Amino acid sequence: MTSGLWELVLKGLWVTIQLLVFSALLAAAVSFIVGTARVHRLRIVRFLAGFYTEVFRGTSALVMIFWVYFVLPPAFGWQLVPMWAGTLALGLTYGAYGSEIVRGALAAVDPAQKEGGIALSFTPWQRMRLILLPQAVPEMIPPFSNLLIELLKGTALVSIMGMGDLAFSGSLVRLALQESAEIYTYILLIYFVIAFLLTRVMRGLEKKLKAGVGKKPEKKVSAVRVPEGSGVA
């Protein structure tokens, strides 16, 4: 490929990275807000959070992108730029999956921990912040890592809006070169490298968060010297 075509691919890579970061931040915020609402003591809060989760898990991310970018403008009289339309659609969709990860991790915390917080007269927010989340968050990292990789692959869907992401740039280069195998091999390798780096970062984060969680302090055992001739065998 020529330098100009490589520049086009690199521009697409930068767009994909920006979209991944923005949509991942939105998805993380939605995951924690909706996930904690799923275990709220009020039934109406649990119902609304569950309704949101079922709606966005039950719809296609591709259709959601179409809906946000093509349906919302005539309905509300405003137009989102492709970057923010893609961020909104992907963040809300993958946030629904993430909310189930948060809910499951919170529900897996030992009930005795919650009872201990109640016995200490902690408010619900204090129990969540000081007891539940510190124990649940490390358990969320592996499934969140998988979800982040799925989100990376899902960013290719925004090419339907004509957004110049990595997949769209690859299509333009393929049309210019009339060669599919070479360019799509490069695109696959780029996605793989990004996914591999994300996996390593998430594993490092998991180890850091799990360090010292649930571990008892080590006891130092000092050797006792027995005097000779004491008769102790």
mmCIF file of N, CA, C and O in Angstrom, residues 134-135 138-139 205-218:
data_model
loop_
_atom_site.group_PDB
_atom_site.id
_atom_site.type_symbol
_atom_site.label_atom_id
_atom_site.label_comp_id
_atom_site.label_asym_id
_atom_site.label_seq_id
_atom_site.Cartn_x
_atom_site.Cartn_y
_atom_site.Cartn_z
ATOM 1 N N PRO A 134 -16.230 -2.713 47.140
ATOM 2 C CA PRO A 134 -14.834 -3.166 47.220
ATOM 3 C C PRO A 134 -14.672 -4.670 47.029
ATOM 4 O O PRO A 134 -13.623 -5.129 46.549
ATOM 5 N N GLN A 135 -15.681 -5.458 47.402
ATOM 6 C CA GLN A 135 -15.600 -6.903 47.221
ATOM 7 C C GLN A 135 -16.116 -7.352 45.858
ATOM 8 O O GLN A 135 -15.658 -8.365 45.314
ATOM 9 N N PRO A 138 -13.616 -6.388 42.000
ATOM 10 C CA PRO A 138 -12.611 -7.308 41.442
ATOM 11 C C PRO A 138 -13.219 -8.477 40.680
ATOM 12 O O PRO A 138 -12.628 -8.967 39.707
ATOM 13 N N GLU A 139 -14.401 -8.932 41.104
ATOM 14 C CA GLU A 139 -15.049 -10.042 40.417
ATOM 15 C C GLU A 139 -15.685 -9.610 39.100
ATOM 16 O O GLU A 139 -16.021 -10.453 38.265
ATOM 17 N N LEU A 205 -5.218 -4.865 35.914
ATOM 18 C CA LEU A 205 -6.153 -4.194 36.812
ATOM 19 C C LEU A 205 -6.798 -5.188 37.761
ATOM 20 O O LEU A 205 -6.979 -4.904 38.953
ATOM 21 N N GLU A 206 -7.132 -6.366 37.252
ATOM 22 C CA GLU A 206 -7.736 -7.395 38.099
ATOM 23 C C GLU A 206 -6.784 -7.817 39.214
ATOM 24 O O GLU A 206 -7.186 -7.944 40.382
ATOM 25 N N LYS A 207 -5.519 -8.047 38.882
ATOM 26 C CA LYS A 207 -4.546 -8.438 39.899
ATOM 27 C C LYS A 207 -4.371 -7.351 40.950
ATOM 28 O O LYS A 207 -4.240 -7.630 42.145
ATOM 29 N N LYS A 208 -4.362 -6.111 40.498
ATOM 30 C CA LYS A 208 -4.189 -4.998 41.434
ATOM 31 C C LYS A 208 -5.366 -4.889 42.390
ATOM 32 O O LYS A 208 -5.193 -4.660 43.593
ATOM 33 N N LEU A 209 -6.582 -5.053 41.869
ATOM 34 C CA LEU A 209 -7.764 -4.927 42.712
ATOM 35 C C LEU A 209 -7.919 -6.106 43.665
ATOM 36 O O LEU A 209 -8.434 -5.949 44.777
ATOM 37 N N LYS A 210 -7.477 -7.284 43.214
ATOM 38 C CA LYS A 210 -7.612 -8.467 44.056
ATOM 39 C C LYS A 210 -6.487 -8.616 45.077
ATOM 40 O O LYS A 210 -6.565 -9.472 45.954
ATOM 41 N N ALA A 211 -5.452 -7.806 44.950
ATOM 42 C CA ALA A 211 -4.321 -7.912 45.876
ATOM 43 C C ALA A 211 -4.774 -7.569 47.293
ATOM 44 O O ALA A 211 -5.253 -6.484 47.580
ATOM 45 N N GLY A 212 -4.647 -8.523 48.174
ATOM 46 C CA GLY A 212 -4.980 -8.286 49.571
ATOM 47 C C GLY A 212 -6.443 -8.425 49.922
ATOM 48 O O GLY A 212 -6.803 -8.331 51.097
ATOM 49 N N VAL A 213 -7.331 -8.650 48.929
ATOM 50 C CA VAL A 213 -8.753 -8.780 49.224
ATOM 51 C C VAL A 213 -9.034 -10.167 49.801
ATOM 52 O O VAL A 213 -8.773 -11.179 49.163
ATOM 53 N N GLY A 214 -9.560 -10.213 50.999
ATOM 54 C CA GLY A 214 -9.916 -11.481 51.625
ATOM 55 C C GLY A 214 -8.756 -12.289 52.152
ATOM 56 O O GLY A 214 -8.921 -13.446 52.513
ATOM 57 N N LYS A 215 -7.567 -11.701 52.206
ATOM 58 C CA LYS A 215 -6.409 -12.438 52.698
ATOM 59 C C LYS A 215 -6.158 -12.105 54.163
ATOM 60 O O LYS A 215 -6.228 -10.959 54.562
ATOM 61 N N LYS A 216 -5.856 -13.133 54.952
ATOM 62 C CA LYS A 216 -5.529 -12.918 56.348
ATOM 63 C C LYS A 216 -4.074 -12.487 56.488
ATOM 64 O O LYS A 216 -3.226 -12.934 55.718
ATOM 65 N N PRO A 217 -3.802 -11.603 57.419
ATOM 66 C CA PRO A 217 -2.402 -11.198 57.608
ATOM 67 C C PRO A 217 -1.547 -12.371 58.047
ATOM 68 O O PRO A 217 -1.986 -13.233 58.806
ATOM 69 N N GLU A 218 -0.356 -12.420 57.526
ATOM 70 C CA GLU A 218 0.544 -13.516 57.868
ATOM 71 C C GLU A 218 1.031 -13.373 59.300
ATOM 72 O O GLU A 218 1.359 -12.283 59.758
#
